PDB file of C-alpha atoms in Angstrom:
ATOM      1  CA  UNK A   1       0.038   0.539   0.016  1.00  0.00           C
ATOM      2  CA  UNK A   2       0.936   3.850  -0.320  1.00  0.00           C
ATOM      3  CA  UNK A   3       1.419   5.250   2.555  1.00  0.00           C
ATOM      4  CA  UNK A   4       1.971   8.715   1.537  1.00  0.00           C
ATOM      5  CA  UNK A   5       3.074   9.889  -2.151  1.00  0.00           C
ATOM      6  CA  UNK A   6       6.630   8.663  -2.744  1.00  0.00           C
ATOM      7  CA  UNK A   7       6.648   5.713   0.364  1.00  0.00           C
ATOM      8  CA  UNK A   8       5.267   2.209   0.285  1.00  0.00           C
ATOM      9  CA  UNK A   9       4.632  -0.733   2.193  1.00  0.00           C
ATOM     10  CA  UNK A  10       5.015  -3.924   0.538  1.00  0.00           C
ATOM     11  CA  UNK A  11       2.485  -6.043   3.002  1.00  0.00           C
ATOM     12  CA  UNK A  12       2.485  -9.715   3.125  1.00  0.00           C
ATOM     13  CA  UNK A  13       6.315 -10.177   4.037  1.00  0.00           C
ATOM     14  CA  UNK A  14       7.553 -11.312   7.086  1.00  0.00           C
ATOM     15  CA  UNK A  15       9.680  -8.423   7.881  1.00  0.00           C
ATOM     16  CA  UNK A  16       8.064  -5.147   6.462  1.00  0.00           C
ATOM     17  CA  UNK A  17      10.044  -4.004   3.551  1.00  0.00           C
ATOM     18  CA  UNK A  18       9.312  -0.303   2.280  1.00  0.00           C
ATOM     19  CA  UNK A  19      10.326   1.452  -1.108  1.00  0.00           C
ATOM     20  CA  UNK A  20      11.175   5.017  -1.593  1.00  0.00           C
ATOM     21  CA  UNK A  21      10.864   7.212  -4.357  1.00  0.00           C
ATOM     22  CA  UNK A  22      14.330   9.402  -4.396  1.00  0.00           C
ATOM     23  CA  UNK A  23      14.195  12.915  -5.750  1.00  0.00           C
ATOM     24  CA  UNK A  24      15.780  11.200  -8.993  1.00  0.00           C
ATOM     25  CA  UNK A  25      12.696   8.892  -9.448  1.00  0.00           C
ATOM     26  CA  UNK A  26      15.184   5.743  -8.363  1.00  0.00           C
ATOM     27  CA  UNK A  27      13.819   3.342  -5.844  1.00  0.00           C
ATOM     28  CA  UNK A  28      15.136   2.443  -2.086  1.00  0.00           C
ATOM     29  CA  UNK A  29      13.862  -0.605  -0.385  1.00  0.00           C
ATOM     30  CA  UNK A  30      14.310  -0.623   3.573  1.00  0.00           C
ATOM     31  CA  UNK A  31      14.661  -4.623   4.367  1.00  0.00           C
ATOM     32  CA  UNK A  32      14.015  -7.171   1.854  1.00  0.00           C
ATOM     33  CA  UNK A  33      12.101 -10.012   3.916  1.00  0.00           C
ATOM     34  CA  UNK A  34      12.766 -13.592   4.012  1.00  0.00           C
ATOM     35  CA  UNK A  35      14.902 -15.882   0.947  1.00  0.00           C
ATOM     36  CA  UNK A  36      12.368 -15.579  -1.655  1.00  0.00           C
ATOM     37  CA  UNK A  37      10.706 -12.351  -1.032  1.00  0.00           C
ATOM     38  CA  UNK A  38      12.279 -10.563  -4.134  1.00  0.00           C
ATOM     39  CA  UNK A  39      10.107 -11.582  -6.138  1.00  0.00           C
ATOM     40  CA  UNK A  40       7.281 -10.086  -4.228  1.00  0.00           C
ATOM     41  CA  UNK A  41       9.226  -6.846  -4.014  1.00  0.00           C
ATOM     42  CA  UNK A  42       9.835  -6.481  -7.286  1.00  0.00           C
ATOM     43  CA  UNK A  43       6.344  -7.121  -8.544  1.00  0.00           C
ATOM     44  CA  UNK A  44       4.936  -4.271  -6.536  1.00  0.00           C
ATOM     45  CA  UNK A  45       7.692  -1.834  -7.856  1.00  0.00           C
ATOM     46  CA  UNK A  46       6.264  -3.129 -11.803  1.00  0.00           C
ATOM     47  CA  UNK A  47       2.460  -3.313 -10.574  1.00  0.00           C
ATOM     48  CA  UNK A  48       2.305  -0.639  -8.245  1.00  0.00           C
ATOM     49  CA  UNK A  49       5.064   2.055  -8.833  1.00  0.00           C
ATOM     50  CA  UNK A  50       5.407   1.848 -12.343  1.00  0.00           C
ATOM     51  CA  UNK A  51       9.329   1.174 -12.199  1.00  0.00           C
ATOM     52  CA  UNK A  52      11.890  -1.555 -13.518  1.00  0.00           C
ATOM     53  CA  UNK A  53      14.036  -3.581 -11.520  1.00  0.00           C
ATOM     54  CA  UNK A  54      16.982  -1.258 -12.809  1.00  0.00           C
ATOM     55  CA  UNK A  55      15.420   1.274 -11.155  1.00  0.00           C
ATOM     56  CA  UNK A  56      15.947  -0.267  -7.533  1.00  0.00           C
ATOM     57  CA  UNK A  57      19.317   1.642  -6.745  1.00  0.00           C
ATOM     58  CA  UNK A  58      19.959   1.078  -2.809  1.00  0.00           C
ATOM     59  CA  UNK A  59      19.391  -1.767  -0.448  1.00  0.00           C
ATOM     60  CA  UNK A  60      19.254  -0.895   3.114  1.00  0.00           C
ATOM     61  CA  UNK A  61      19.493  -3.445   5.960  1.00  0.00           C
ATOM     62  CA  UNK A  62      18.213  -2.026   9.489  1.00  0.00           C
ATOM     63  CA  UNK A  63      19.839  -4.926  11.134  1.00  0.00           C
ATOM     64  CA  UNK A  64      21.343  -8.303  10.008  1.00  0.00           C
ATOM     65  CA  UNK A  65      18.580 -10.958  11.275  1.00  0.00           C
ATOM     66  CA  UNK A  66      17.847 -13.242   8.103  1.00  0.00           C
ATOM     67  CA  UNK A  67      13.860 -11.985   8.113  1.00  0.00           C
ATOM     68  CA  UNK A  68      15.050  -8.350   7.033  1.00  0.00           C
ATOM     69  CA  UNK A  69      18.167  -9.424   4.949  1.00  0.00           C
ATOM     70  CA  UNK A  70      16.673 -12.948   3.209  1.00  0.00           C
ATOM     71  CA  UNK A  71      16.275 -11.299  -0.432  1.00  0.00           C
ATOM     72  CA  UNK A  72      19.199  -8.882  -0.474  1.00  0.00           C
ATOM     73  CA  UNK A  73      21.257 -10.936  -2.285  1.00  0.00           C
ATOM     74  CA  UNK A  74      18.634 -11.947  -4.988  1.00  0.00           C
ATOM     75  CA  UNK A  75      17.529  -8.410  -5.152  1.00  0.00           C
ATOM     76  CA  UNK A  76      21.334  -7.197  -5.801  1.00  0.00           C
ATOM     77  CA  UNK A  77      21.612  -9.820  -8.562  1.00  0.00           C
ATOM     78  CA  UNK A  78      18.287  -8.788 -10.264  1.00  0.00           C
ATOM     79  CA  UNK A  79      18.680  -5.274 -10.399  1.00  0.00           C
ATOM     80  CA  UNK A  80      22.673  -4.328  -9.605  1.00  0.00           C
ATOM     81  CA  UNK A  81      21.211  -2.155  -6.378  1.00  0.00           C
ATOM     82  CA  UNK A  82      24.101  -1.446  -3.675  1.00  0.00           C
ATOM     83  CA  UNK A  83      23.338  -3.346  -0.096  1.00  0.00           C
ATOM     84  CA  UNK A  84      24.254  -0.946   2.520  1.00  0.00           C
ATOM     85  CA  UNK A  85      24.438  -1.871   6.382  1.00  0.00           C
ATOM     86  CA  UNK A  86      25.830  -0.585   9.634  1.00  0.00           C
ATOM     87  CA  UNK A  87      29.616  -1.421  10.032  1.00  0.00           C
ATOM     88  CA  UNK A  88      29.091  -3.150  13.137  1.00  0.00           C
ATOM     89  CA  UNK A  89      26.434  -5.520  11.685  1.00  0.00           C
ATOM     90  CA  UNK A  90      28.506  -6.422   8.470  1.00  0.00           C
ATOM     91  CA  UNK A  91      30.519  -9.499   9.786  1.00  0.00           C
ATOM     92  CA  UNK A  92      27.435 -10.759  10.851  1.00  0.00           C
ATOM     93  CA  UNK A  93      25.605 -10.928   7.512  1.00  0.00           C
ATOM     94  CA  UNK A  94      28.495 -11.652   5.565  1.00  0.00           C
ATOM     95  CA  UNK A  95      28.876 -14.641   8.064  1.00  0.00           C
ATOM     96  CA  UNK A  96      32.373 -13.975   9.571  1.00  0.00           C
ATOM     97  CA  UNK A  97      30.786 -13.883  13.066  1.00  0.00           C
ATOM     98  CA  UNK A  98      27.819 -15.292  14.503  1.00  0.00           C
ATOM     99  CA  UNK A  99      25.205 -13.592  16.641  1.00  0.00           C
ATOM    100  CA  UNK A 100      24.649 -15.545  20.205  1.00  0.00           C
ATOM    101  CA  UNK A 101      22.003 -18.067  19.959  1.00  0.00           C
ATOM    102  CA  UNK A 102      18.255 -16.855  20.751  1.00  0.00           C
ATOM    103  CA  UNK A 103      16.889 -17.738  23.892  1.00  0.00           C
ATOM    104  CA  UNK A 104      14.020 -19.933  22.632  1.00  0.00           C
ATOM    105  CA  UNK A 105      12.831 -21.786  19.976  1.00  0.00           C
ATOM    106  CA  UNK A 106      13.811 -20.655  16.542  1.00  0.00           C
ATOM    107  CA  UNK A 107      10.802 -19.873  14.173  1.00  0.00           C
ATOM    108  CA  UNK A 108      10.489 -22.340  11.942  1.00  0.00           C
ATOM    109  CA  UNK A 109      10.959 -20.234   8.706  1.00  0.00           C
ATOM    110  CA  UNK A 110      14.183 -18.697   9.839  1.00  0.00           C
ATOM    111  CA  UNK A 111      15.712 -22.557  10.256  1.00  0.00           C
ATOM    112  CA  UNK A 112      14.555 -23.963   6.914  1.00  0.00           C
ATOM    113  CA  UNK A 113      15.855 -21.059   4.806  1.00  0.00           C
ATOM    114  CA  UNK A 114      19.159 -19.292   6.403  1.00  0.00           C
ATOM    115  CA  UNK A 115      20.085 -16.726   4.020  1.00  0.00           C
ATOM    116  CA  UNK A 116      22.957 -16.528   1.731  1.00  0.00           C
ATOM    117  CA  UNK A 117      25.866 -14.902   3.134  1.00  0.00           C
ATOM    118  CA  UNK A 118      25.943 -11.071   1.842  1.00  0.00           C
ATOM    119  CA  UNK A 119      28.906  -9.101   1.389  1.00  0.00           C
ATOM    120  CA  UNK A 120      27.724  -5.450   1.586  1.00  0.00           C
ATOM    121  CA  UNK A 121      28.582  -2.855  -0.550  1.00  0.00           C
ATOM    122  CA  UNK A 122      28.190   0.091   1.319  1.00  0.00           C
ATOM    123  CA  UNK A 123      29.099   0.141   5.193  1.00  0.00           C
ATOM    124  CA  UNK A 124      26.886   3.029   7.312  1.00  0.00           C
ATOM    125  CA  UNK A 125      28.006   4.789  10.655  1.00  0.00           C
ATOM    126  CA  UNK A 126      25.907   6.792  12.755  1.00  0.00           C
ATOM    127  CA  UNK A 127      24.831  10.039  11.856  1.00  0.00           C
ATOM    128  CA  UNK A 128      25.439   9.769   7.966  1.00  0.00           C
ATOM    129  CA  UNK A 129      23.182  10.477   5.053  1.00  0.00           C
ATOM    130  CA  UNK A 130      22.269   7.988   2.632  1.00  0.00           C
ATOM    131  CA  UNK A 131      19.368   8.892   0.026  1.00  0.00           C
ATOM    132  CA  UNK A 132      17.959  11.704   1.717  1.00  0.00           C
ATOM    133  CA  UNK A 133      18.092   9.151   5.398  1.00  0.00           C
ATOM    134  CA  UNK A 134      19.526   9.790   8.484  1.00  0.00           C
ATOM    135  CA  UNK A 135      21.147   7.081   9.782  1.00  0.00           C
ATOM    136  CA  UNK A 136      20.825   6.513  13.457  1.00  0.00           C
ATOM    137  CA  UNK A 137      22.650   3.630  15.318  1.00  0.00           C
ATOM    138  CA  UNK A 138      20.638   1.663  18.175  1.00  0.00           C
ATOM    139  CA  UNK A 139      22.529  -0.892  19.096  1.00  0.00           C
ATOM    140  CA  UNK A 140      21.095  -3.545  21.331  1.00  0.00           C
ATOM    141  CA  UNK A 141      18.919  -5.734  19.090  1.00  0.00           C
ATOM    142  CA  UNK A 142      21.780  -6.265  17.345  1.00  0.00           C
ATOM    143  CA  UNK A 143      25.128  -4.629  17.519  1.00  0.00           C
ATOM    144  CA  UNK A 144      24.556  -2.433  14.292  1.00  0.00           C
ATOM    145  CA  UNK A 145      20.720  -1.597  14.061  1.00  0.00           C
ATOM    146  CA  UNK A 146      19.991   1.621  12.808  1.00  0.00           C
ATOM    147  CA  UNK A 147      16.832   3.288  12.339  1.00  0.00           C
ATOM    148  CA  UNK A 148      16.936   5.788   9.565  1.00  0.00           C
ATOM    149  CA  UNK A 149      15.114   9.212   9.705  1.00  0.00           C
ATOM    150  CA  UNK A 150      13.582  10.878   6.876  1.00  0.00           C
ATOM    151  CA  UNK A 151      13.477  14.427   8.208  1.00  0.00           C
ATOM    152  CA  UNK A 152      11.645  15.849   4.993  1.00  0.00           C
ATOM    153  CA  UNK A 153       8.878  13.326   4.535  1.00  0.00           C
ATOM    154  CA  UNK A 154       8.573  13.517   8.575  1.00  0.00           C
ATOM    155  CA  UNK A 155       9.294   9.576   8.745  1.00  0.00           C
ATOM    156  CA  UNK A 156      11.179   7.339  10.778  1.00  0.00           C
ATOM    157  CA  UNK A 157      11.825   3.565   9.828  1.00  0.00           C
ATOM    158  CA  UNK A 158      12.908   1.787  12.779  1.00  0.00           C
ATOM    159  CA  UNK A 159      13.438  -2.077  11.935  1.00  0.00           C
ATOM    160  CA  UNK A 160      13.168  -4.320  15.183  1.00  0.00           C
ATOM    161  CA  UNK A 161      13.797  -1.286  17.381  1.00  0.00           C
ATOM    162  CA  UNK A 162      10.461  -0.292  17.985  1.00  0.00           C
ATOM    163  CA  UNK A 163       6.963  -2.412  16.677  1.00  0.00           C
ATOM    164  CA  UNK A 164       3.659  -1.162  16.188  1.00  0.00           C
ATOM    165  CA  UNK A 165       0.551  -3.748  16.762  1.00  0.00           C
ATOM    166  CA  UNK A 166      -2.667  -2.167  16.896  1.00  0.00           C
ATOM    167  CA  UNK A 167      -1.829   1.404  17.016  1.00  0.00           C
ATOM    168  CA  UNK A 168       0.365   0.804  20.184  1.00  0.00           C
ATOM    169  CA  UNK A 169       4.029   1.167  20.438  1.00  0.00           C
ATOM    170  CA  UNK A 170       6.116  -2.106  21.862  1.00  0.00           C
ATOM    171  CA  UNK A 171      10.156  -2.396  22.425  1.00  0.00           C
ATOM    172  CA  UNK A 172      12.148  -5.118  20.397  1.00  0.00           C
ATOM    173  CA  UNK A 173      11.725  -8.610  21.095  1.00  0.00           C
ATOM    174  CA  UNK A 174      13.762  -9.922  24.178  1.00  0.00           C
ATOM    175  CA  UNK A 175      14.304 -13.396  22.531  1.00  0.00           C
ATOM    176  CA  UNK A 176      15.711 -11.758  19.314  1.00  0.00           C
ATOM    177  CA  UNK A 177      17.930  -9.119  21.274  1.00  0.00           C
ATOM    178  CA  UNK A 178      21.758  -9.277  21.804  1.00  0.00           C
ATOM    179  CA  UNK A 179      21.423  -7.002  24.559  1.00  0.00           C
ATOM    180  CA  UNK A 180      18.008  -5.871  25.467  1.00  0.00           C
ATOM    181  CA  UNK A 181      18.602  -3.210  28.105  1.00  0.00           C
ATOM    182  CA  UNK A 182      21.048  -1.458  25.481  1.00  0.00           C
ATOM    183  CA  UNK A 183      18.565  -2.094  23.084  1.00  0.00           C
ATOM    184  CA  UNK A 184      15.568  -0.320  25.283  1.00  0.00           C
ATOM    185  CA  UNK A 185      18.302   2.640  26.040  1.00  0.00           C
ATOM    186  CA  UNK A 186      18.716   3.079  22.359  1.00  0.00           C
ATOM    187  CA  UNK A 187      15.006   3.861  21.968  1.00  0.00           C
ATOM    188  CA  UNK A 188      16.006   7.376  23.896  1.00  0.00           C
ATOM    189  CA  UNK A 189      17.981   8.219  20.457  1.00  0.00           C
ATOM    190  CA  UNK A 190      14.499   7.974  18.954  1.00  0.00           C
ATOM    191  CA  UNK A 191      12.481   9.828  21.374  1.00  0.00           C
ATOM    192  CA  UNK A 192      13.956  12.886  20.975  1.00  0.00           C
ATOM    193  CA  UNK A 193      13.343  13.090  17.328  1.00  0.00           C
ATOM    194  CA  UNK A 194      10.674  14.825  15.372  1.00  0.00           C
ATOM    195  CA  UNK A 195       8.091  12.815  13.018  1.00  0.00           C
ATOM    196  CA  UNK A 196       4.746  12.283  11.665  1.00  0.00           C
ATOM    197  CA  UNK A 197       4.956   8.340  11.120  1.00  0.00           C
ATOM    198  CA  UNK A 198       6.467   5.408  12.173  1.00  0.00           C
ATOM    199  CA  UNK A 199       7.444   2.389  10.075  1.00  0.00           C
ATOM    200  CA  UNK A 200       8.637  -0.733  11.766  1.00  0.00           C
ATOM    201  CA  UNK A 201       9.801  -3.855  10.826  1.00  0.00           C
ATOM    202  CA  UNK A 202       6.870  -5.953  12.031  1.00  0.00           C
ATOM    203  CA  UNK A 203       3.203  -4.922  12.471  1.00  0.00           C
ATOM    204  CA  UNK A 204       1.395  -1.725  10.684  1.00  0.00           C
ATOM    205  CA  UNK A 205       2.570   1.777  10.211  1.00  0.00           C
ATOM    206  CA  UNK A 206       1.894   4.050  12.858  1.00  0.00           C
ATOM    207  CA  UNK A 207       0.176   7.542  11.472  1.00  0.00           C
ATOM    208  CA  UNK A 208      -1.085   8.999  14.533  1.00  0.00           C
ATOM    209  CA  UNK A 209       1.111  10.784  17.203  1.00  0.00           C
ATOM    210  CA  UNK A 210       3.731   8.501  16.732  1.00  0.00           C
ATOM    211  CA  UNK A 211       6.289  10.914  17.950  1.00  0.00           C
ATOM    212  CA  UNK A 212       4.537  11.711  21.319  1.00  0.00           C
ATOM    213  CA  UNK A 213       3.530   7.844  21.511  1.00  0.00           C
ATOM    214  CA  UNK A 214       7.364   6.630  21.014  1.00  0.00           C
ATOM    215  CA  UNK A 215       8.170   9.361  23.841  1.00  0.00           C
ATOM    216  CA  UNK A 216       5.869   7.951  25.943  1.00  0.00           C
ATOM    217  CA  UNK A 217       6.913   4.193  25.610  1.00  0.00           C
ATOM    218  CA  UNK A 218       9.999   5.156  26.598  1.00  0.00           C
ATOM    219  CA  UNK A 219       9.504   7.276  29.425  1.00  0.00           C
ATOM    220  CA  UNK A 220       7.092   4.291  30.724  1.00  0.00           C
ATOM    221  CA  UNK A 221      10.710   2.456  30.135  1.00  0.00           C
ATOM    222  CA  UNK A 222      12.861   4.784  31.962  1.00  0.00           C
ATOM    223  CA  UNK A 223      10.700   3.912  35.034  1.00  0.00           C
ATOM    224  CA  UNK A 224      11.512   0.454  34.877  1.00  0.00           C
ATOM    225  CA  UNK A 225      15.295   0.695  34.683  1.00  0.00           C
TER     226      UNK A 225
END
């Protein structure tokens, strides 16, 4: 669905991919779902945005988990787009390092379809700009988790650092976070931002009072520290 002009959510993919139109008309994708989801993303690009695969120029990954990176390599092979991820997650997505085991059972789709190892084209750092988006390093869920802030469109892409279900803001999964306490502290970097819409890695878009709800959620977290 089109969330606002030039910003689209590809529904029915785990986790949520978002397609953005750059000022030059080229396309950026934020997260890519599981292995096998590239076709669905490219079908949306063609049928809903009237774009070709060659129009996809950048693949931005909010973190290294396979439900976000699973189709990145296939998309790069089909489109020639460059893959970008924070430098602290690069070794994990490339297979040179392994994250600690998750706390509890692994979802069957994750174990059945491990993502291919990816050598990123671009290593991101906190504070830099890419395709009109500001990179905000928010470690804890993974070492290199990032949010992406579109100040012009007043949108915050949060990956798995903050999620929205039924209009309610929730924090990252403790089961899948490397350091849940650091992940919760990192939310403070997002709570000071000014935005209208929050687009998270799971759940649905938050389009009403997004920044206020994030601040209120973070304030409730601080009381439990």
